[in-house]
Amino acid sequence: MSIINSYNKKQLIVIFTIVLVLSFARSSVQLYSIIGLSYVLTLLLLVLNSNSPYIRVPRLRLYDHIPAAFLFIWGYGVLIGLYNGNNIQYIFMNFAGFLVYLFYYFLLLVKISKELIYKVIIYIGLFILTENIIVAILLFAFDVNIYYSHNQIVNIFFGNFLGGSSTGQIRIYSPSQLVAFPIFTLSLAYLLKKKLKINENIIFLKKYTLISLILSAFVLIFLSASKGYMLAAFMVFLSIGFLNSAKERFYFGKLVLLFLILILILNISGYINIATSIFSEVDIANMERDRQLHLLLEDINLFGNGLGATLPGSVRDIERPYGFELSYVNIVHKFGLISFFLFYYYLYTVVKIYKEFKRNDIQKKYIYMSLGLMCYLFPAIGNPILYSPQSVIMHVIALFLLRPECKIEKKKLAFAWQPIMVKDI
């Protein structure tokens, strides 16, 4: 008998998929190949599992319809795109990340634990922080050009980094840095209220909370020099304050003090202009987004233009002319009135975080991690990352961690390959 049975193999596939997508994938082809392969391998293991006529199946709840809703909306966008005669290639390339929402159901099928997913995300975040610190040392101490297309060796080992912030700072920016937000969120929460660390099993977070907060803040706020990341960091401060009772004056005193220290450091270092330029109309990057905004608004209609729709007079990327930096306006342009449901489910996820925190049925660390994972929503305001595979995986994991505990049942199968029917309760 194999030491790693088929059950564990399925979990390993899911874990490796998360690690590869959030840490090592360097291109869209790699990302979608990894996810597609994980779907195929997991399904094969489920079909070939003939060790027992019984299989434990999680009972689906109404909550579990959320990822399916994203998939149905994607299907609607495809149909409207076909109806409008949009370029076929563009239709299926545009917002292909929607298909990653299927990954949620694979998490349920392999019956992976929240604790294991939690640990995987933390270790990925620590890896990303270490990676960014090394790259910063290479750039600032040894003058090694770490930017994409200039140093393929760095690109292979550390990934793609962009420079040239519109606010004037030298920056090291990569979407992979988003995975550090859960560490930033948890570290801030733990530093403010030590008793939250009771169920924390990651030694670095538990014993070196201040160091993990400083490192994550350094990478997310200073190295990235990103207006979107800074907005997300500010929202973390606001959200953590809102999550906790206003009666805890000492808690809020520490939160305000930490925030004032951050503002002081930003002011002294000259990075405060990033905060003041987040929605500035004179910022160079924002000026281009403003131009896109007017063109998109003029082309919006009730039923949407469908996936793959381009915009006359505005081409952000010659290879992907259907994409725009204003992600939220773009989904209205593509899906029309149906995009309301997308906004609803994002809002639902955020509200769910606050409700579960007050309800106290789910461990606080899972809730804080979900808050950190959803931080990608803020840089997505001005960047086309809303439906990147990394962002969707983060949303899927947040939904999984916030999922109410569900009973499991046994279903007898006449044949190992017989499909499993699960009734909604």
Coordinates of C-alpha atoms in Angstrom, one line a residue:
M1 CA 0.0 0.0 0.0
S2 CA 1.4 3.4 -1.0
I3 CA 2.3 5.7 1.9
I4 CA 0.6 8.6 0.1
N5 CA -2.9 7.3 -0.8
S6 CA -5.1 8.8 -3.5
Y7 CA -6.8 11.0 -0.9
N8 CA -3.5 12.7 0.1
K9 CA -2.4 12.9 -3.5
K10 CA -5.5 15.0 -4.3
Q11 CA -4.6 17.3 -1.4
L12 CA -1.0 17.6 -2.6
I13 CA -2.2 18.5 -6.1
V14 CA -4.3 21.3 -4.6
I15 CA -1.5 22.6 -2.4
F16 CA 1.1 22.5 -5.2
T17 CA -1.3 24.4 -7.5
I18 CA -1.7 27.1 -4.9
V19 CA 2.0 27.3 -4.3
L20 CA 2.9 27.4 -8.0
V21 CA 0.2 29.9 -8.9
L22 CA 1.0 32.3 -6.1
S23 CA 4.8 31.9 -6.0
F24 CA 6.4 30.7 -9.1
A25 CA 4.3 31.1 -12.3
R26 CA 5.8 33.7 -14.5
S27 CA 3.3 34.0 -17.4
S28 CA -0.4 33.5 -18.3
V29 CA 0.4 30.3 -20.2
Q30 CA 2.1 28.8 -17.1
L31 CA -0.7 29.9 -14.8
Y32 CA -3.5 28.4 -16.8
S33 CA -1.5 25.3 -17.6
I34 CA -0.9 24.7 -13.9
I35 CA -4.6 25.2 -13.0
G36 CA -5.9 23.2 -15.9
L37 CA -3.5 20.3 -15.1
S38 CA -4.6 20.3 -11.5
Y39 CA -8.3 20.0 -12.5
V40 CA -7.5 17.0 -14.8
L41 CA -5.3 15.2 -12.3
T42 CA -7.7 15.7 -9.4
L43 CA -10.7 14.5 -11.4
L44 CA -8.7 11.5 -12.6
L45 CA -7.9 10.5 -9.0
L46 CA -11.5 10.9 -8.0
V47 CA -12.7 8.7 -10.9
L48 CA -10.0 6.1 -10.3
N49 CA -10.5 5.9 -6.6
S50 CA -11.8 2.3 -6.4
N51 CA -10.4 1.3 -2.9
S52 CA -13.9 1.6 -1.3
P53 CA -17.5 1.8 -2.5
Y54 CA -17.9 4.7 -0.1
I55 CA -16.7 8.3 -0.5
R56 CA -17.2 11.1 1.9
V57 CA -18.9 14.0 0.2
P58 CA -19.3 17.5 1.6
R59 CA -22.9 18.6 1.7
L60 CA -23.2 21.8 -0.4
R61 CA -25.0 24.8 1.1
L62 CA -26.5 27.9 -0.4
Y63 CA -23.2 29.7 0.4
D64 CA -21.4 27.4 -2.1
H65 CA -23.2 28.9 -5.1
I66 CA -21.0 32.0 -5.1
P67 CA -18.1 30.6 -7.3
A68 CA -20.7 29.0 -9.6
A69 CA -22.4 32.4 -10.0
F70 CA -19.0 33.9 -11.3
L71 CA -18.8 31.0 -13.7
F72 CA -22.4 31.6 -15.0
I73 CA -21.6 35.3 -15.4
W74 CA -18.5 34.4 -17.4
G75 CA -20.7 32.2 -19.6
Y76 CA -23.1 35.2 -20.1
G77 CA -20.2 37.4 -21.2
V78 CA -19.1 34.7 -23.7
L79 CA -22.6 34.5 -25.2
I80 CA -22.9 38.3 -25.5
G81 CA -19.5 38.4 -27.1
L82 CA -20.4 35.8 -29.6
Y83 CA -23.7 37.5 -30.4
N84 CA -21.9 40.9 -30.9
G85 CA -19.4 39.2 -33.3
N86 CA -16.4 39.9 -31.1
N87 CA -13.1 38.3 -32.0
I88 CA -13.3 34.7 -30.9
Q89 CA -9.7 34.6 -29.5
Y90 CA -10.4 37.8 -27.6
I91 CA -13.6 36.4 -26.1
F92 CA -11.9 33.4 -24.5
M93 CA -8.8 35.3 -23.5
N94 CA -10.7 38.1 -21.8
F95 CA -11.3 37.5 -18.1
A96 CA -10.3 33.8 -18.5
G97 CA -9.5 34.0 -14.7
F98 CA -13.2 33.5 -14.1
L99 CA -12.6 29.8 -14.8
V100 CA -10.4 29.6 -11.7
Y101 CA -13.5 30.0 -9.5
L102 CA -14.0 26.3 -10.2
F103 CA -11.0 25.7 -8.0
Y104 CA -13.3 26.3 -5.0
Y105 CA -15.1 23.1 -5.6
F106 CA -11.9 21.2 -5.8
L107 CA -11.0 22.4 -2.4
L108 CA -14.3 20.9 -1.2
L109 CA -13.8 17.6 -3.1
V110 CA -10.4 16.9 -1.6
K111 CA -11.7 17.8 1.8
I112 CA -8.7 19.9 2.7
S113 CA -8.6 21.6 6.1
K114 CA -8.7 25.3 6.7
E115 CA -5.7 25.1 8.9
L116 CA -3.6 23.5 6.1
I117 CA -4.7 26.2 3.6
Y118 CA -3.9 28.8 6.3
K119 CA -0.4 27.5 6.8
V120 CA 0.3 27.3 3.0
I121 CA -0.7 30.9 2.5
I122 CA 1.4 32.1 5.4
Y123 CA 4.5 30.2 4.2
I124 CA 3.9 31.5 0.6
G125 CA 3.7 35.0 2.0
L126 CA 6.9 34.6 4.0
F127 CA 8.6 33.3 0.8
I128 CA 7.4 36.3 -1.1
L129 CA 8.8 38.6 1.6
T130 CA 12.2 36.9 1.6
E131 CA 12.3 37.0 -2.2
N132 CA 11.5 40.7 -2.3
I133 CA 14.1 41.5 0.4
I134 CA 16.8 39.6 -1.6
V135 CA 15.8 41.5 -4.8
A136 CA 16.0 44.8 -2.9
I137 CA 19.5 44.0 -1.7
L138 CA 20.5 43.0 -5.3
L139 CA 19.2 46.3 -6.6
F140 CA 20.2 48.8 -3.9
A141 CA 23.4 47.2 -2.5
F142 CA 24.9 45.6 -5.7
D143 CA 23.2 47.7 -8.4
V144 CA 21.9 44.5 -10.2
N145 CA 19.2 45.4 -12.7
I146 CA 16.3 43.3 -11.5
Y147 CA 13.6 44.5 -13.9
Y148 CA 11.9 42.3 -16.4
S149 CA 13.5 42.0 -19.9
H150 CA 16.8 43.4 -18.5
N151 CA 17.9 40.4 -16.4
Q152 CA 16.5 37.0 -17.3
I153 CA 18.4 35.3 -14.6
V154 CA 16.7 37.3 -11.9
N155 CA 13.4 36.9 -13.8
I156 CA 13.7 33.1 -13.7
F157 CA 14.5 32.9 -10.0
F158 CA 12.5 35.8 -8.6
G159 CA 9.8 36.7 -11.2
N160 CA 8.8 39.8 -13.0
F161 CA 9.3 43.2 -11.4
L162 CA 8.3 46.6 -12.7
G163 CA 9.9 50.0 -11.9
G164 CA 9.2 53.6 -12.6
S165 CA 6.5 54.6 -10.2
S166 CA 4.3 57.5 -11.5
T167 CA 5.0 59.3 -8.2
G168 CA 8.7 59.3 -8.8
Q169 CA 10.0 56.6 -6.5
I170 CA 12.3 53.8 -7.5
R171 CA 10.2 50.8 -6.9
I172 CA 10.1 47.0 -7.0
Y173 CA 6.6 46.1 -8.0
S174 CA 5.0 42.7 -8.7
P175 CA 1.4 41.4 -8.3
S176 CA 2.8 38.4 -6.3
Q177 CA 3.4 40.9 -3.4
L178 CA -0.3 40.8 -2.8
V179 CA 0.2 37.5 -1.0
A180 CA 2.0 39.4 1.8
F181 CA -1.2 41.2 2.8
P182 CA -2.4 38.3 5.0
I183 CA 0.8 38.5 7.0
F184 CA 0.5 42.3 7.2
T185 CA -3.1 42.0 8.4
L186 CA -2.4 39.2 10.9
S187 CA 0.7 40.9 12.3
L188 CA -1.1 44.2 12.8
A189 CA -4.0 42.4 14.6
Y190 CA -1.7 40.3 16.8
L191 CA 0.4 43.3 17.8
L192 CA -2.7 45.2 18.9
K193 CA -4.2 42.3 20.8
K194 CA -1.8 39.6 21.9
K195 CA -4.5 37.1 23.0
L196 CA -5.4 36.7 19.4
K197 CA -2.2 34.7 19.0
I198 CA -3.5 31.8 21.2
N199 CA -4.3 29.6 18.2
E200 CA -1.4 30.7 16.0
N201 CA 1.0 27.8 15.1
I202 CA 3.4 29.8 12.9
I203 CA 6.3 30.6 15.1
F204 CA 7.5 33.6 13.1
L205 CA 4.1 35.3 13.4
K206 CA 3.7 34.3 17.0
K207 CA 7.1 35.3 18.4
Y208 CA 8.3 37.9 15.9
T209 CA 5.1 39.8 15.3
L210 CA 6.7 43.3 15.1
I211 CA 9.3 42.1 12.7
S212 CA 6.8 40.4 10.4
L213 CA 4.7 43.6 10.4
I214 CA 7.7 45.8 9.6
L215 CA 8.9 43.5 6.8
S216 CA 5.5 43.2 5.2
A217 CA 4.8 46.9 5.4
F218 CA 8.3 47.6 3.9
V219 CA 7.6 45.3 0.9
L220 CA 3.9 46.3 0.4
I221 CA 4.1 50.1 1.0
F222 CA 7.7 51.1 0.3
L223 CA 9.2 48.6 -2.1
S224 CA 6.1 48.5 -4.3
A225 CA 5.6 52.3 -4.2
S226 CA 2.1 51.4 -5.4
K227 CA -0.9 53.7 -4.8
G228 CA -3.2 50.7 -4.9
Y229 CA -1.2 48.8 -2.3
M230 CA -1.0 51.8 0.0
L231 CA -4.8 52.3 -0.3
A232 CA -5.2 48.6 0.7
A233 CA -2.9 49.1 3.6
F234 CA -4.9 52.0 4.9
M235 CA -8.1 50.0 4.5
V236 CA -6.6 47.2 6.6
F237 CA -6.0 49.8 9.4
L238 CA -9.6 51.0 9.0
S239 CA -11.0 47.5 8.8
I240 CA -9.2 46.2 11.9
G241 CA -10.4 49.2 13.8
F242 CA -14.0 48.6 12.7
L243 CA -13.8 44.9 13.5
N244 CA -13.1 45.5 17.1
S245 CA -15.4 47.2 19.6
A246 CA -15.1 51.0 20.0
K247 CA -15.2 50.5 23.8
E248 CA -11.6 49.1 23.7
R249 CA -9.9 52.5 24.1
F250 CA -6.5 51.1 24.7
Y251 CA -6.7 48.9 21.5
F252 CA -7.8 51.9 19.4
G253 CA -5.1 54.0 21.0
K254 CA -2.4 51.6 19.8
L255 CA -4.0 51.4 16.4
V256 CA -4.0 55.2 16.0
L257 CA -0.5 55.4 17.3
L258 CA 0.8 52.8 14.8
F259 CA -1.0 54.6 12.0
L260 CA 0.5 58.0 13.0
I261 CA 3.9 56.4 13.0
L262 CA 3.3 55.1 9.5
I263 CA 2.3 58.5 8.3
L264 CA 5.3 60.1 10.0
I265 CA 7.7 57.6 8.3
L266 CA 5.9 58.2 4.9
N267 CA 6.4 61.9 5.4
I268 CA 10.1 61.7 6.4
S269 CA 10.9 59.3 3.6
G270 CA 9.1 61.3 1.0
Y271 CA 6.6 58.5 0.2
I272 CA 3.7 60.5 1.5
N273 CA 3.1 61.8 -2.1
I274 CA 2.0 58.2 -3.0
A275 CA -0.9 58.5 -0.5
T276 CA -1.9 62.0 -1.7
S277 CA -1.7 60.9 -5.4
I278 CA -4.0 57.9 -5.1
F279 CA -6.9 59.7 -6.8
S280 CA -5.1 62.7 -8.0
E281 CA -6.1 64.0 -11.4
V282 CA -2.7 65.4 -12.2
D283 CA -0.9 62.0 -11.6
I284 CA 0.5 60.8 -14.9
A285 CA -0.9 57.3 -14.5
N286 CA -4.3 58.6 -13.3
M287 CA -4.5 60.9 -16.4
E288 CA -4.5 57.8 -18.7
R289 CA -7.0 56.1 -16.5
D290 CA -9.3 59.2 -16.6
R291 CA -9.1 59.1 -20.4
Q292 CA -10.1 55.4 -20.4
L293 CA -12.9 56.1 -18.0
H294 CA -14.6 58.6 -20.3
L295 CA -14.3 56.3 -23.3
L296 CA -15.6 53.3 -21.4
L297 CA -18.6 55.2 -20.0
E298 CA -19.6 56.3 -23.5
D299 CA -19.6 52.7 -24.8
I300 CA -21.5 51.1 -21.9
N301 CA -24.9 49.6 -22.6
L302 CA -27.6 47.7 -20.7
F303 CA -26.7 44.2 -21.8
G304 CA -22.9 44.8 -22.0
N305 CA -20.6 44.5 -25.0
G306 CA -19.6 41.0 -24.1
L307 CA -16.2 39.5 -23.5
G308 CA -13.5 40.4 -26.0
A309 CA -15.1 43.8 -26.8
T310 CA -12.6 46.4 -27.7
L311 CA -12.9 50.2 -27.4
P312 CA -12.4 52.4 -30.4
G313 CA -9.8 55.1 -29.7
S314 CA -8.2 53.3 -26.8
V315 CA -5.7 50.4 -27.0
R316 CA -3.9 49.7 -23.7
D317 CA -2.2 46.6 -25.0
I318 CA -1.9 45.7 -28.7
E319 CA -2.0 42.0 -27.9
R320 CA -4.9 42.4 -25.5
P321 CA -6.9 45.4 -26.8
Y322 CA -10.0 44.2 -24.8
G323 CA -8.2 45.0 -21.5
F324 CA -8.3 48.2 -19.5
E325 CA -6.7 49.3 -16.2
L326 CA -10.0 50.4 -14.7
S327 CA -11.1 46.9 -13.8
Y328 CA -14.5 47.7 -12.3
V329 CA -15.6 50.0 -15.1
N330 CA -14.4 47.3 -17.5
I331 CA -16.6 44.6 -16.1
V332 CA -19.6 47.0 -16.5
H333 CA -18.5 47.6 -20.1
K334 CA -18.3 43.8 -20.7
F335 CA -21.4 42.5 -18.7
G336 CA -23.7 45.5 -18.5
L337 CA -26.5 45.2 -15.9
I338 CA -25.3 41.7 -15.0
S339 CA -22.1 43.1 -13.5
F340 CA -24.3 44.2 -10.5
F341 CA -24.0 40.6 -9.3
L342 CA -20.2 40.7 -9.4
F343 CA -20.2 43.8 -7.2
Y344 CA -22.7 42.2 -4.9
Y345 CA -20.6 39.1 -4.4
Y346 CA -17.5 41.2 -3.7
L347 CA -19.4 43.2 -1.2
Y348 CA -20.9 40.1 0.3
T349 CA -17.4 38.6 0.9
V350 CA -16.3 41.8 2.7
V351 CA -19.5 41.9 4.8
K352 CA -19.1 38.2 5.5
I353 CA -15.7 38.9 7.1
Y354 CA -17.3 41.4 9.6
K355 CA -20.3 39.2 10.3
E356 CA -18.2 36.1 11.0
F357 CA -15.9 38.1 13.2
K358 CA -18.9 39.2 15.4
R359 CA -20.5 35.7 15.2
N360 CA -17.3 34.1 16.6
D361 CA -17.9 30.7 15.0
I362 CA -14.7 30.8 12.9
Q363 CA -11.2 31.2 14.2
K364 CA -10.2 34.9 14.2
K365 CA -6.9 34.1 12.3
Y366 CA -8.9 32.7 9.4
I367 CA -11.1 35.8 9.3
Y368 CA -8.0 38.1 9.4
M369 CA -6.4 36.1 6.6
S370 CA -9.5 36.5 4.5
L371 CA -9.4 40.2 5.1
G372 CA -5.8 40.2 3.9
L373 CA -6.6 38.1 0.9
M374 CA -9.3 40.4 -0.3
C375 CA -6.9 43.4 -0.3
Y376 CA -6.4 42.8 -4.0
L377 CA -9.7 44.5 -4.6
F378 CA -8.1 47.9 -3.9
P379 CA -5.2 47.9 -6.4
A380 CA -7.7 46.4 -8.9
I381 CA -9.4 49.8 -9.0
G382 CA -6.6 51.0 -11.3
N383 CA -4.9 47.8 -12.5
P384 CA -6.1 44.9 -14.6
I385 CA -5.6 42.3 -11.9
L386 CA -9.2 41.6 -10.8
Y387 CA -9.5 38.3 -12.7
S388 CA -5.9 37.3 -12.8
P389 CA -5.5 33.7 -11.7
Q390 CA -3.7 34.9 -8.6
S391 CA -6.4 37.2 -7.6
V392 CA -9.2 34.7 -8.1
I393 CA -7.3 32.0 -6.1
M394 CA -7.1 34.5 -3.3
H395 CA -10.8 35.2 -3.4
V396 CA -11.6 31.5 -3.6
I397 CA -9.4 30.8 -0.5
A398 CA -11.0 33.7 1.4
L399 CA -14.5 32.2 0.6
F400 CA -13.2 28.8 1.7
L401 CA -11.9 30.1 5.0
L402 CA -15.2 31.9 5.7
R403 CA -17.3 28.9 4.8
P404 CA -19.6 27.7 7.6
E405 CA -18.7 24.3 8.9
C406 CA -20.6 21.7 7.0
K407 CA -21.6 18.1 7.8
I408 CA -20.3 15.3 5.7
E409 CA -22.1 12.2 4.6
K410 CA -21.3 8.9 3.0
K411 CA -22.7 8.0 -0.4
K412 CA -22.6 4.4 -1.6
L413 CA -21.4 4.0 -5.2
A414 CA -22.3 1.1 -7.3
F415 CA -19.2 1.7 -9.4
A416 CA -16.1 3.6 -8.7
W417 CA -16.6 5.9 -11.7
Q418 CA -20.3 6.7 -10.9
P419 CA -20.9 10.4 -10.5
I420 CA -21.8 11.7 -7.0
M421 CA -25.0 13.7 -6.7
V422 CA -25.1 16.1 -3.8
K423 CA -28.3 17.8 -2.8
D424 CA -28.3 21.4 -1.7
I425 CA -29.6 22.1 1.8

